[in-house]
Structures are given as structure tokens and as C-alpha cells.
Short mmCIF file of C-alpha atoms in Angstrom, two decimals:
data_model
loop_
_atom_site.label_atom_id
_atom_site.label_comp_id
_atom_site.label_asym_id
_atom_site.label_seq_id
_atom_site.Cartn_x
_atom_site.Cartn_y
_atom_site.Cartn_z
CA UNK A 1 -19.11 -33.05 -11.35
CA UNK A 2 -18.24 -35.91 -13.81
CA UNK A 3 -14.21 -36.66 -13.98
CA UNK A 4 -12.61 -35.34 -17.15
CA UNK A 5 -12.19 -37.62 -19.95
CA UNK A 6 -8.85 -38.24 -22.21
CA UNK A 7 -10.95 -36.95 -25.23
CA UNK A 8 -12.03 -33.40 -23.30
CA UNK A 9 -8.61 -32.72 -21.78
CA UNK A 10 -5.02 -33.09 -22.93
CA UNK A 11 -2.41 -32.32 -20.56
CA UNK A 12 1.57 -31.53 -20.87
CA UNK A 13 4.11 -31.61 -18.05
CA UNK A 14 6.71 -29.04 -18.14
CA UNK A 15 8.86 -29.33 -15.04
CA UNK A 16 7.29 -28.57 -12.11
CA UNK A 17 4.23 -26.79 -13.88
CA UNK A 18 1.45 -28.55 -15.41
CA UNK A 19 -0.07 -26.63 -18.50
CA UNK A 20 -3.40 -28.02 -20.03
CA UNK A 21 -3.51 -27.54 -23.63
CA UNK A 22 -7.08 -26.97 -25.29
CA UNK A 23 -9.08 -27.68 -28.29
CA UNK A 24 -9.18 -25.20 -31.05
CA UNK A 25 -11.95 -22.64 -30.20
CA UNK A 26 -12.19 -20.30 -33.30
CA UNK A 27 -15.55 -21.87 -34.27
CA UNK A 28 -16.77 -21.59 -30.63
CA UNK A 29 -15.49 -18.47 -28.74
CA UNK A 30 -18.09 -18.61 -26.01
CA UNK A 31 -20.15 -21.40 -24.57
CA UNK A 32 -23.72 -21.15 -23.31
CA UNK A 33 -24.43 -22.12 -19.68
CA UNK A 34 -26.15 -25.72 -19.82
CA UNK A 35 -29.99 -26.31 -18.59
CA UNK A 36 -29.95 -26.87 -14.76
CA UNK A 37 -31.50 -30.38 -15.82
CA UNK A 38 -28.15 -31.53 -16.58
CA UNK A 39 -26.22 -34.10 -14.12
CA UNK A 40 -23.81 -31.76 -13.09
CA UNK A 41 -26.54 -29.26 -11.73
CA UNK A 42 -28.45 -32.40 -10.27
CA UNK A 43 -25.23 -33.40 -8.18
CA UNK A 44 -25.16 -29.57 -6.82
CA UNK A 45 -22.67 -28.38 -9.12
CA UNK A 46 -24.29 -24.78 -9.65
CA UNK A 47 -21.06 -22.97 -10.50
CA UNK A 48 -20.58 -24.87 -13.77
CA UNK A 49 -23.98 -23.43 -15.12
CA UNK A 50 -23.10 -19.64 -14.53
CA UNK A 51 -22.66 -17.90 -17.41
CA UNK A 52 -19.19 -17.77 -19.05
CA UNK A 53 -18.74 -14.18 -18.41
CA UNK A 54 -19.24 -14.73 -14.78
CA UNK A 55 -17.07 -17.75 -14.28
CA UNK A 56 -14.24 -15.56 -16.33
CA UNK A 57 -14.58 -12.89 -14.23
CA UNK A 58 -14.00 -15.38 -11.00
CA UNK A 59 -11.04 -16.83 -12.70
CA UNK A 60 -9.24 -13.54 -13.68
CA UNK A 61 -8.66 -13.05 -9.66
CA UNK A 62 -6.32 -16.15 -9.88
CA UNK A 63 -3.04 -16.40 -10.77
CA UNK A 64 -2.82 -18.05 -14.95
CA UNK A 65 -1.49 -21.54 -13.62
CA UNK A 66 -4.61 -21.80 -11.07
CA UNK A 67 -6.98 -20.72 -13.64
CA UNK A 68 -6.11 -23.54 -16.45
CA UNK A 69 -5.99 -26.10 -14.16
CA UNK A 70 -9.84 -25.85 -13.98
CA UNK A 71 -10.02 -26.87 -17.53
CA UNK A 72 -9.52 -30.65 -15.69
CA UNK A 73 -12.96 -30.27 -13.69
CA UNK A 74 -15.21 -31.13 -16.96
CA UNK A 75 -15.68 -30.53 -20.71
CA UNK A 76 -17.44 -27.54 -19.36
CA UNK A 77 -14.60 -25.84 -18.26
CA UNK A 78 -12.18 -26.96 -20.82
CA UNK A 79 -11.88 -23.44 -22.70
CA UNK A 80 -13.21 -21.17 -20.00
CA UNK A 81 -9.70 -20.05 -18.81
CA UNK A 82 -8.47 -19.07 -22.72
CA UNK A 83 -11.07 -16.12 -22.42
CA UNK A 84 -10.61 -14.57 -18.73
CA UNK A 85 -10.45 -11.06 -18.90
CA UNK A 86 -6.85 -10.78 -16.43
CA UNK A 87 -3.65 -12.74 -16.93
CA UNK A 88 -1.61 -13.12 -13.80
CA UNK A 89 1.71 -14.90 -14.20
CA UNK A 90 3.53 -15.00 -11.00
CA UNK A 91 6.38 -17.27 -9.84
CA UNK A 92 8.86 -17.71 -7.26
CA UNK A 93 11.98 -18.47 -8.98
CA UNK A 94 15.36 -19.83 -6.94
CA UNK A 95 17.52 -20.44 -10.21
CA UNK A 96 17.61 -19.72 -13.78
CA UNK A 97 16.44 -22.96 -14.84
CA UNK A 98 13.01 -22.32 -12.94
CA UNK A 99 12.85 -18.84 -14.56
CA UNK A 100 13.25 -20.50 -17.83
CA UNK A 101 10.66 -23.11 -17.17
CA UNK A 102 8.20 -20.63 -16.03
CA UNK A 103 8.64 -18.88 -19.32
CA UNK A 104 8.06 -21.75 -21.49
CA UNK A 105 4.63 -21.62 -19.45
CA UNK A 106 3.82 -18.43 -20.18
CA UNK A 107 4.75 -18.63 -24.07
CA UNK A 108 2.06 -21.77 -24.34
CA UNK A 109 -0.36 -19.89 -22.17
CA UNK A 110 -0.62 -17.11 -24.33
CA UNK A 111 -0.79 -19.53 -27.64
CA UNK A 112 -4.04 -20.57 -26.26
CA UNK A 113 -5.13 -17.67 -24.91
CA UNK A 114 -8.35 -16.83 -27.15
CA UNK A 115 -9.87 -13.57 -26.07
CA UNK A 116 -9.24 -10.50 -28.15
CA UNK A 117 -8.61 -8.07 -25.42
CA UNK A 118 -7.18 -8.42 -22.11
CA UNK A 119 -7.91 -5.74 -19.14
CA UNK A 120 -5.10 -6.67 -17.00
CA UNK A 121 -1.71 -8.66 -18.01
CA UNK A 122 0.77 -9.07 -14.96
CA UNK A 123 4.16 -10.67 -15.31
CA UNK A 124 6.01 -11.28 -11.74
CA UNK A 125 9.06 -13.29 -11.56
CA UNK A 126 12.93 -13.02 -11.08
CA UNK A 127 14.13 -11.53 -14.31
CA UNK A 128 17.06 -12.90 -16.34
CA UNK A 129 18.87 -10.93 -19.24
CA UNK A 130 18.18 -14.76 -21.61
CA UNK A 131 14.70 -14.03 -21.09
CA UNK A 132 14.43 -10.65 -22.70
CA UNK A 133 13.21 -11.80 -25.69
CA UNK A 134 10.74 -13.75 -24.49
CA UNK A 135 9.53 -11.20 -22.09
CA UNK A 136 9.51 -8.70 -24.94
CA UNK A 137 6.81 -11.42 -27.10
CA UNK A 138 4.60 -10.67 -24.06
CA UNK A 139 4.84 -7.30 -23.72
CA UNK A 140 3.84 -7.21 -27.40
CA UNK A 141 1.24 -9.77 -27.21
CA UNK A 142 -0.55 -7.61 -24.30
CA UNK A 143 -0.32 -4.08 -26.20
CA UNK A 144 -1.33 -6.12 -29.72
CA UNK A 145 -4.76 -7.17 -27.09
CA UNK A 146 -5.09 -3.45 -26.16
CA UNK A 147 -4.63 -4.15 -22.69
CA UNK A 148 -5.40 -1.89 -20.11
CA UNK A 149 -3.15 -2.60 -17.14
CA UNK A 150 0.40 -3.58 -17.68
CA UNK A 151 2.47 -4.83 -14.67
CA UNK A 152 5.81 -5.70 -15.07
CA UNK A 153 7.38 -6.59 -11.68
CA UNK A 154 10.54 -8.29 -11.53
CA UNK A 155 12.18 -9.80 -8.31
CA UNK A 156 16.19 -9.08 -7.61
CA UNK A 157 18.00 -11.05 -4.86
CA UNK A 158 20.52 -8.49 -5.11
CA UNK A 159 19.26 -4.61 -5.54
CA UNK A 160 22.47 -3.70 -7.25
CA UNK A 161 22.20 -6.52 -9.87
CA UNK A 162 22.37 -4.78 -13.30
CA UNK A 163 20.43 -7.69 -14.98
CA UNK A 164 17.51 -5.22 -15.31
CA UNK A 165 15.10 -5.24 -18.00
CA UNK A 166 15.36 -2.96 -20.68
CA UNK A 167 11.59 -1.92 -21.77
CA UNK A 168 11.33 -2.54 -25.59
CA UNK A 169 11.41 0.44 -27.92
CA UNK A 170 7.53 -0.22 -29.30
CA UNK A 171 6.66 0.36 -25.45
CA UNK A 172 7.83 3.80 -25.79
CA UNK A 173 5.06 4.60 -28.40
CA UNK A 174 1.38 5.22 -27.89
CA UNK A 175 0.37 2.19 -26.04
CA UNK A 176 -3.17 1.58 -24.87
CA UNK A 177 -2.68 1.11 -21.33
CA UNK A 178 -4.25 3.24 -18.51
CA UNK A 179 -2.34 1.79 -15.70
CA UNK A 180 1.49 0.73 -16.00
CA UNK A 181 3.83 -0.95 -13.22
CA UNK A 182 7.17 -1.16 -13.64
CA UNK A 183 9.74 -2.72 -11.15
CA UNK A 184 13.37 -3.44 -11.47
CA UNK A 185 13.00 -2.30 -15.20
CA UNK A 186 15.27 -0.42 -17.02
CA UNK A 187 14.36 3.17 -18.81
CA UNK A 188 16.06 4.71 -21.70
CA UNK A 189 16.63 8.73 -21.15
CA UNK A 190 16.95 9.02 -25.10
CA UNK A 191 13.44 7.04 -25.55
CA UNK A 192 11.74 8.99 -22.97
CA UNK A 193 12.28 12.29 -24.89
CA UNK A 194 9.72 11.06 -27.36
CA UNK A 195 7.84 9.12 -24.94
CA UNK A 196 4.08 9.26 -25.90
CA UNK A 197 1.38 7.30 -23.14
CA UNK A 198 -1.33 9.31 -24.41
CA UNK A 199 -3.91 6.59 -22.18
CA UNK A 200 -1.55 6.60 -19.22
CA UNK A 201 -3.31 7.85 -16.15
CA UNK A 202 -1.66 5.59 -13.53
CA UNK A 203 2.24 4.86 -13.39
CA UNK A 204 4.42 3.43 -10.74
CA UNK A 205 7.89 2.61 -11.00
CA UNK A 206 10.09 0.76 -8.31
CA UNK A 207 13.68 0.20 -7.99
CA UNK A 208 14.26 2.28 -11.33
CA UNK A 209 16.95 5.03 -12.06
CA UNK A 210 15.15 8.18 -12.96
CA UNK A 211 16.69 11.23 -13.26
CA UNK A 212 14.86 14.87 -13.11
CA UNK A 213 15.28 15.24 -16.69
CA UNK A 214 13.78 11.86 -17.10
CA UNK A 215 11.00 12.46 -14.92
CA UNK A 216 10.15 15.69 -16.73
CA UNK A 217 9.81 14.05 -20.15
CA UNK A 218 7.56 11.45 -18.14
CA UNK A 219 5.30 14.10 -17.30
CA UNK A 220 5.59 15.87 -20.67
CA UNK A 221 4.78 12.67 -22.42
CA UNK A 222 1.90 11.63 -20.07
CA UNK A 223 -0.95 14.40 -21.04
CA UNK A 224 -3.37 12.37 -18.93
CA UNK A 225 -1.41 10.88 -16.04
CA UNK A 226 -3.28 11.31 -12.46
CA UNK A 227 -1.27 9.34 -10.01
CA UNK A 228 2.53 8.80 -10.02
CA UNK A 229 4.17 6.38 -7.73
CA UNK A 230 7.86 6.16 -7.02
CA UNK A 231 9.36 3.70 -4.95
CA UNK A 232 12.59 3.45 -3.66
CA UNK A 233 13.69 5.02 -6.96
CA UNK A 234 16.91 6.76 -7.53
CA UNK A 235 18.81 9.38 -9.64
CA UNK A 236 16.72 12.66 -8.67
CA UNK A 237 16.58 15.03 -6.21
CA UNK A 238 13.41 17.14 -7.57
CA UNK A 239 10.00 16.75 -8.62
CA UNK A 240 8.30 19.60 -10.57
CA UNK A 241 4.65 18.93 -11.43
CA UNK A 242 4.40 22.24 -13.32
CA UNK A 243 4.98 19.75 -16.45
CA UNK A 244 2.13 17.91 -15.71
CA UNK A 245 -1.24 19.80 -15.17
CA UNK A 246 -3.18 16.79 -14.92
CA UNK A 247 -1.19 14.85 -12.11
CA UNK A 248 -3.30 14.84 -8.59
CA UNK A 249 -1.67 12.58 -6.62
CA UNK A 250 1.80 11.66 -5.97
CA UNK A 251 3.41 9.23 -3.91
CA UNK A 252 7.16 9.19 -3.06
CA UNK A 253 7.80 5.57 -1.19
CA UNK A 254 11.69 5.81 -0.14
CA UNK A 255 14.82 7.27 -2.15
CA UNK A 256 18.05 5.62 -2.79
CA UNK A 257 19.62 9.28 -3.36
CA UNK A 258 21.59 10.75 -5.95
CA UNK A 259 23.82 8.17 -8.51
CA UNK A 260 26.91 11.06 -8.38
CA UNK A 261 26.56 12.72 -5.25
CA UNK A 262 27.53 11.65 -1.59
CA UNK A 263 26.50 13.14 1.69
CA UNK A 264 22.96 14.28 2.60
CA UNK A 265 20.80 15.93 -0.17
CA UNK A 266 17.29 17.51 -0.39
CA UNK A 267 14.57 16.16 -2.74
CA UNK A 268 12.24 19.48 -3.76
CA UNK A 269 8.62 18.66 -4.49
CA UNK A 270 6.72 21.49 -6.42
CA UNK A 271 3.39 20.47 -7.18
CA UNK A 272 0.62 23.37 -7.19
CA UNK A 273 -1.89 21.49 -8.80
CA UNK A 274 -1.64 18.11 -6.30
CA UNK A 275 -4.47 17.33 -4.50
CA UNK A 276 -3.10 14.60 -2.58
CA UNK A 277 0.91 13.73 -1.58
CA UNK A 278 2.43 10.86 0.47
CA UNK A 279 5.98 10.49 1.89
CA UNK A 280 6.49 7.22 3.02
CA UNK A 281 9.35 4.35 3.07
CA UNK A 282 13.20 4.62 4.12
CA UNK A 283 14.87 7.79 2.80
CA UNK A 284 18.61 7.00 2.55
CA UNK A 285 20.40 10.55 2.96
CA UNK A 286 17.46 12.00 1.58
CA UNK A 287 15.26 15.18 3.41
CA UNK A 288 12.34 16.59 1.45
CA UNK A 289 11.65 20.21 1.02
CA UNK A 290 8.02 21.46 -0.31
CA UNK A 291 7.75 24.34 -2.77
CA UNK A 292 4.25 24.91 -3.76
CA UNK A 293 1.46 22.50 -2.97
CA UNK A 294 -1.15 25.09 -2.03
CA UNK A 295 -3.56 22.85 -3.64
CA UNK A 296 -3.28 19.70 -1.42
CA UNK A 297 -6.14 18.32 0.20
CA UNK A 298 -4.62 15.32 1.57
CA UNK A 299 -1.07 14.38 2.85
CA UNK A 300 0.43 11.54 4.06
CA UNK A 301 3.79 11.72 5.96
CA UNK A 302 4.96 8.13 7.02
CA UNK A 303 8.59 8.38 6.46
CA UNK A 304 11.43 6.79 7.91
CA UNK A 305 14.88 9.15 8.18
CA UNK A 306 18.63 7.52 8.57
CA UNK A 307 20.11 6.18 11.65
CA UNK A 308 23.10 7.58 12.95
CA UNK A 309 25.96 7.10 15.37
CA UNK A 310 25.16 7.88 19.21
CA UNK A 311 27.67 10.55 19.17
CA UNK A 312 25.80 12.71 16.94
CA UNK A 313 22.40 11.80 17.45
CA UNK A 314 21.15 15.12 19.34
CA UNK A 315 22.24 17.06 16.48
CA UNK A 316 20.39 14.30 13.96
CA UNK A 317 17.46 14.87 15.89
CA UNK A 318 17.20 18.73 16.04
CA UNK A 319 18.40 18.63 12.04
CA UNK A 320 15.16 16.18 11.13
CA UNK A 321 12.69 17.90 13.88
CA UNK A 322 13.39 20.71 11.92
CA UNK A 323 12.58 19.48 8.41
CA UNK A 324 9.37 17.79 9.75
CA UNK A 325 8.19 21.18 11.10
CA UNK A 326 8.69 22.79 7.86
CA UNK A 327 6.99 19.80 6.18
CA UNK A 328 3.87 20.46 8.51
CA UNK A 329 3.98 24.39 7.94
CA UNK A 330 4.00 23.52 4.40
CA UNK A 331 0.64 21.28 4.92
CA UNK A 332 -0.85 23.70 7.42
CA UNK A 333 -4.06 23.93 5.10
CA UNK A 334 -4.60 19.99 3.86
CA UNK A 335 -8.07 18.79 5.59
CA UNK A 336 -6.86 15.17 5.83
CA UNK A 337 -3.34 14.60 7.30
CA UNK A 338 -1.82 11.00 8.25
CA UNK A 339 1.19 10.69 10.42
CA UNK A 340 3.24 7.60 10.65
CA UNK A 341 5.18 6.25 13.12
CA UNK A 342 8.65 8.13 13.03
CA UNK A 343 7.26 11.16 12.67
CA UNK A 344 5.16 10.79 15.73
CA UNK A 345 7.98 10.19 17.89
CA UNK A 346 9.72 12.89 16.73
CA UNK A 347 6.85 15.60 17.49
CA UNK A 348 6.39 13.57 21.01
CA UNK A 349 10.12 14.62 21.84
CA UNK A 350 9.54 17.94 20.60
CA UNK A 351 6.46 18.35 22.49
CA UNK A 352 8.36 17.29 25.93
CA UNK A 353 10.84 19.44 24.98
CA UNK A 354 8.89 22.57 24.90
CA UNK A 355 8.32 22.86 21.08
CA UNK A 356 4.98 22.74 19.72
CA UNK A 357 3.46 21.22 16.45
CA UNK A 358 2.44 23.83 13.49
CA UNK A 359 -1.30 24.98 13.72
CA UNK A 360 -3.04 23.26 11.02
CA UNK A 361 -6.40 23.27 9.25
CA UNK A 362 -6.95 19.51 9.20
CA UNK A 363 -10.25 18.23 9.83
CA UNK A 364 -9.31 14.49 9.49
CA UNK A 365 -6.22 13.12 11.33
CA UNK A 366 -5.22 9.42 11.39
CA UNK A 367 -2.04 8.10 13.38
CA UNK A 368 -0.55 5.01 12.00
CA UNK A 369 1.28 3.54 14.69
CA UNK A 370 0.71 0.89 17.78
CA UNK A 371 1.08 3.49 20.47
CA UNK A 372 2.59 3.59 23.63
CA UNK A 373 3.14 6.32 26.53
CA UNK A 374 5.96 7.70 24.68
CA UNK A 375 3.55 8.70 21.89
CA UNK A 376 1.34 10.63 24.26
CA UNK A 377 3.09 13.80 24.02
CA UNK A 378 3.22 13.79 20.14
CA UNK A 379 -0.67 12.72 20.25
CA UNK A 380 -1.63 15.91 22.26
CA UNK A 381 0.60 18.39 20.25
CA UNK A 382 -1.31 17.44 17.33
CA UNK A 383 -4.87 17.74 18.94
CA UNK A 384 -3.59 21.20 20.58
CA UNK A 385 -2.39 22.43 16.65
CA UNK A 386 -5.48 21.29 15.26
CA UNK A 387 -8.59 23.33 16.28
CA UNK A 388 -10.80 22.39 13.34
CA UNK A 389 -10.53 18.60 13.74
CA UNK A 390 -13.72 16.65 13.58
CA UNK A 391 -12.46 13.28 13.25
CA UNK A 392 -9.50 11.46 14.46
CA UNK A 393 -8.35 7.76 13.61
CA UNK A 394 -5.78 5.65 15.47
CA UNK A 395 -4.59 2.59 13.44
CA UNK A 396 -2.68 0.28 15.87
CA UNK A 397 -1.55 -2.04 13.14
CA UNK A 398 1.85 -2.73 13.34
CA UNK A 399 3.60 -0.37 10.83
CA UNK A 400 6.65 -1.08 8.53
CA UNK A 401 7.94 2.02 9.70
CA UNK A 402 10.64 1.73 12.57
CA UNK A 403 10.40 3.70 15.56
CA UNK A 404 12.90 6.58 16.39
CA UNK A 405 15.98 5.61 18.49
CA UNK A 406 15.60 7.59 21.40
CA UNK A 407 18.70 8.75 23.13
CA UNK A 408 19.21 8.05 26.72
CA UNK A 409 19.15 12.13 27.66
CA UNK A 410 15.66 11.97 26.22
CA UNK A 411 14.25 9.32 29.17
CA UNK A 412 14.31 12.06 31.65
CA UNK A 413 11.38 13.90 30.07
CA UNK A 414 9.55 10.62 29.65
CA UNK A 415 9.34 10.06 33.71
CA UNK A 416 5.66 10.03 33.58
CA UNK A 417 2.54 7.21 33.41
CA UNK A 418 -0.11 7.55 30.77
CA UNK A 419 -2.99 8.32 33.17
CA UNK A 420 -0.67 11.14 34.99
CA UNK A 421 0.14 12.39 31.24
CA UNK A 422 -3.76 12.93 30.52
CA UNK A 423 -4.80 14.31 33.93
CA UNK A 424 -2.10 17.48 33.31
CA UNK A 425 -3.57 17.78 30.12
CA UNK A 426 -7.30 17.98 31.89
CA UNK A 427 -6.21 21.78 32.44
CA UNK A 428 -5.24 22.55 29.04
CA UNK A 429 -7.86 23.74 26.68
CA UNK A 430 -8.45 21.84 23.35
CA UNK A 431 -10.02 24.05 20.99
CA UNK A 432 -10.80 20.70 18.76
CA UNK A 433 -12.18 19.06 21.87
CA UNK A 434 -14.70 21.70 22.65
CA UNK A 435 -15.62 22.88 19.30
CA UNK A 436 -15.43 20.11 16.91
CA UNK A 437 -14.60 16.67 17.26
CA UNK A 438 -17.37 14.40 16.60
CA UNK A 439 -16.10 11.30 15.56
CA UNK A 440 -12.93 9.11 17.09
CA UNK A 441 -12.05 5.54 15.63
CA UNK A 442 -9.44 3.13 17.10
CA UNK A 443 -8.29 0.14 14.56
CA UNK A 444 -6.70 -3.04 15.49
CA UNK A 445 -6.95 -2.78 19.64
CA UNK A 446 -5.37 -5.95 20.55
CA UNK A 447 -6.94 -6.75 24.13
CA UNK A 448 -4.30 -9.41 24.79
CA UNK A 449 -1.18 -6.53 24.94
CA UNK A 450 -1.50 -5.50 28.47
CA UNK A 451 0.76 -2.36 27.75
CA UNK A 452 -1.36 -1.25 24.60
CA UNK A 453 -4.44 -1.82 26.42
CA UNK A 454 -3.57 0.38 29.62
CA UNK A 455 -2.91 3.27 26.83
CA UNK A 456 -5.60 3.21 24.81
CA UNK A 457 -7.85 2.92 28.14
CA UNK A 458 -6.34 6.05 29.40
CA UNK A 459 -6.62 7.80 25.91
CA UNK A 460 -10.43 7.04 25.79
CA UNK A 461 -11.15 8.24 28.89
CA UNK A 462 -9.30 11.61 28.10
CA UNK A 463 -11.17 12.05 25.11
CA UNK A 464 -14.60 11.16 26.26
CA UNK A 465 -14.41 13.42 29.24
CA UNK A 466 -12.55 16.25 27.45
CA UNK A 467 -14.75 16.08 23.93
CA UNK A 468 -17.83 18.06 24.16
CA UNK A 469 -19.40 17.49 20.71
CA UNK A 470 -18.32 14.10 20.05
CA UNK A 471 -20.85 11.88 18.95
CA UNK A 472 -19.38 8.50 18.28
CA UNK A 473 -16.30 6.42 19.47
CA UNK A 474 -15.74 3.25 17.72
CA UNK A 475 -12.98 0.87 18.95
CA UNK A 476 -12.38 -2.09 16.72
CA UNK A 477 -10.89 -4.81 19.26
CA UNK A 478 -9.27 -8.29 18.02
CA UNK A 479 -7.38 -10.68 19.82
CA UNK A 480 -4.62 -12.87 18.26
CA UNK A 481 -6.35 -16.29 18.86
CA UNK A 482 -4.09 -18.51 16.32
CA UNK A 483 -6.11 -21.33 15.01
CA UNK A 484 -9.23 -20.80 16.94
CA UNK A 485 -12.33 -19.64 15.84
CA UNK A 486 -15.22 -17.29 17.77
CA UNK A 487 -16.95 -20.64 19.49
CA UNK A 488 -13.69 -21.99 20.54
CA UNK A 489 -12.42 -18.55 22.43
CA UNK A 490 -12.17 -19.17 26.05
CA UNK A 491 -14.56 -17.70 28.02
CA UNK A 492 -12.16 -15.99 30.40
CA UNK A 493 -11.34 -14.06 27.15
CA UNK A 494 -14.80 -13.36 26.55
CA UNK A 495 -15.57 -12.02 29.87
CA UNK A 496 -12.42 -9.75 29.69
CA UNK A 497 -13.65 -8.08 26.67
CA UNK A 498 -17.15 -7.65 28.43
CA UNK A 499 -15.53 -6.25 31.38
CA UNK A 500 -13.70 -3.87 29.15
CA UNK A 501 -16.95 -2.90 27.35
CA UNK A 502 -18.54 -2.09 30.51
CA UNK A 503 -15.44 -0.21 31.55
CA UNK A 504 -15.77 2.01 28.02
CA UNK A 505 -19.40 2.40 28.59
CA UNK A 506 -19.43 3.78 32.31
CA UNK A 507 -16.46 6.53 31.80
CA UNK A 508 -17.96 9.92 32.21
CA UNK A 509 -18.70 11.91 29.03
CA UNK A 510 -18.64 15.56 28.14
CA UNK A 511 -21.03 15.25 25.36
CA UNK A 512 -24.63 13.80 26.17
CA UNK A 513 -24.86 12.45 22.33
CA UNK A 514 -21.50 10.35 22.55
CA UNK A 515 -22.33 7.10 21.80
CA UNK A 516 -19.40 4.42 22.62
CA UNK A 517 -19.31 1.21 20.34
CA UNK A 518 -16.97 -1.59 20.43
CA UNK A 519 -16.45 -3.99 17.75
CA UNK A 520 -14.77 -7.35 18.42
CA UNK A 521 -12.70 -9.74 16.04
CA UNK A 522 -10.99 -12.57 16.73
CA UNK A 523 -8.14 -13.40 14.66
#
């Protein structure tokens, strides 16, 4: 690829950001691919000979500053970036001066952008009040170009910093966006009373004050809304989707609580038309109560509750165990159920104390936790309470949820090893293992972790020995081999993996049709 000449590229340096100024493209909005007989193709530069729409699609996955830098490659590239469908402006700013420099860069980039329409417009940096007018102009620019996905995702070093970005008044009118993502922004309660987002289908708001009335007005002003995510928001204690007949997917990722209330409170969720519900993140002083979720098909219970002092931990466990039990009762009818780290450990403690899980109609169960022997009672409880279970997925990848803080008094119940525990359960009948369980998938099995290796091995033995209609068991094994490729993995490690495979294949199987597959990946 030839080097750019001074006539083909003009460059202007602003602070630490390089911005490339391109010629006027009004009379030449779209270049045609050159013939493969040119020098660039003969030298092996086939990318430059791709049609512009394909190159622009590739560049749309890059941040704007990286996409713009491609204009120095050759004259062929000097204007390609100006027609990319996605504009991604993202910068880590450690001071106001860097934020101002970034704002200048965005202004200049938008001046040279030539596409009549933008598919995705994302701005992510640490907002300061002095830049509001510029950000407003960026948002207006995106709306004018009929943006489909608008993301205003600002950073904050201090969560309580009042320097939020207040949405401009015109953004409450009927904007063309189908997807809207807001983080550390401020919504106007008065403006939301007349909000009209008639095209909006997906809304995600994070670290934003949203009262019950504001959420209601969002529902009333978004007649096509299908997906709503509230992440670490505060100011509400109820979500009533009766005001939105279109909403199918609700995600509540943590909560700060109510601004004007102290102590614990309950977030009630009423969603008779919801198909999917996700409760994750860290709950500060809040509990959940489900009033009507009769249409739910899928539920993800992966939240983590607050900690407490040692003196009240027993009462604390009882209260949250009761809440989790009530949630699972309300979710008895769902077909797909996902249980996270904290909740699985609560179920384990309940099981060893003689309190089983509510019966569930779940057919597809996913456990998101790097399991150890303390989790086996919880797994057994879920298998026992899910007689229709057809597929079990255990995701062993590390989770963001912290584990339940076990009280010392609970350890007396945990005086067992994994093999002994499953041996005792061989005497019990699991209806799902006898009648329905056909597929087991274990993801993220780190063979270099000896404790995890032991628990997985014992669990695999138990499932193979008792699942009478099992058709396949897939184990995705991995080993942390930093800076090493498959060819450089030591022979000893490969031998260990081979021995593990032989062990899995040698275990007795209750189902004559069961196939065991181990897929390995070194990272």
C-alpha cells in the first residue's frame, strides 16, 4: 500500500488526539472499488478493493478516532470513514482538560461526517457541566440524521456528584431512535409527563433517579417498548407494567433504594404480560416482591443482598431465605430458570437445614457459579424440585456476585465431602433424572483448579449414573495458559486432559444413549 501524499491527506493535531481532515465530498459521496489490476491489489492490498459499503461496515465496529485514522492509509481511504453507519466516541478522561479536548475532537468529526443517516451514535466520557451545549449539539445532530440507536453513557468518579447531564427538551419529543441508553443522565419528571418516544423499543437507564411516576410516564409515552433495563437506579419501589402492554423483557440490575426513606423497603413488580424477568446486581436495602408474573417464560435470579453484622446474621439469613423462597414460588411456572452465586448458596444452606426449594415446572436450568462442595446441596435441591428438567447448564465462569457470608454455626451442617454427599443422594429418586433430563452442559471447567476439578468429577459421575434418559453431556474444559498457544502447552498438561477424558468416558451410565464430549480450550 502506497504512502499518503500531502495532497491526499491533511492532518491537524489537537492535544493528544490526531484528527484527519478530508476533502469536500458533496460531489463524490461514494467511491467505486478500483480494478484489481492496480498497484495496491498487485501488492496484496485486497481490502482496499472491497466495495465502500463493506469497508464502512467493518469500520463501524471501531471507535471513531480509530476509524478516522484509516484515512492516512492511501487516497482510496481518505473519505471512507465519513460514511460509516456507526459513530462511536469513547474516551477515558482523567481531567476536565482531556474532556474538553475530546469534545473538540467530536465537534470536528461531526463537521466532516457525510452520511445522510447514522445507525448508532454512542458518546462515552466523563461529562462536565461546561460541555452541556456541545453534547446537546451532538444529540441534535444524531436525531437529525434519524439515529436508530442513541447511547449517552457518561462516567462519574463519585456516584453522588450532582454534575449530571440533563437531557435537552427536544429529546423528549418523538425521536426516531429504536434503542436508547442513558447513564448518569438526569430525567425531568415534568417533561416525562409529555414524553413521546413512539419508535422506542429498547430502553436502558443506569445510575439515574427514576420515581414510580416517572417510570409510569415512560411506559405511557413508549407504546412500542419491549425491553427495559434499570441498572443501579434509585427513587422507585414499584414497577407496574400494566401501563405498557408491549413490554416483554424487564431487567433490574441492583438498586440504591428510595431517596426519602431509610431502612429496608420492598420493590414490587407487577408484570402480567412480561415474558422475561432478570433480577441481578447488588440490592441496597431492597427486597423483591412479585405480584403478577403469570406470563413469564424465562427468569434470571442472580442478585446479591446486603451484608450485615455477625450478631444478626441468623435473622438476616432467615429473612432473605424467606424472600428467595417466595420468589421461586412465584416463578414456579417458568420454563427457563437461571440461578446466580448468592441465591445458590442460600438454597444450599436451606437444604442442609431441611428446607427444600419450591416445586418448579422449569425445563431449562442454568447455574451461574464456580461451584464448590458447599453448593452441592443447593444443586441437589433444585434437581429434586424440578421434575420436568430437560437441560442442565452449569456456567463455571467467575461471577460478579459475591458469595453468601456463611456463619460459623452453619459449618457443622457442612461436614462432608462431595463424593460422600452424592453417594447419600443415590438413595433418593430424582424424577427429572429418571424421566426427562436429556442434556447436561458444563461451561468454563478450569482443569488447573484441583478443588473445582474434584467437585466437577464427582458431579459428572453422579449425573451419568442416575440420568436414565440422558442423551449428551458436553464439558467445555479450559486451562489458564497465559501467553501460550496450543502448540506450546506442556505435554504433561495434555496428558492430564487425556486422563480426565478417559475418566469421564469410563464412568457408568444409566442411559445407553448417553454421549460424553469434552471440548478443550487453552486461554
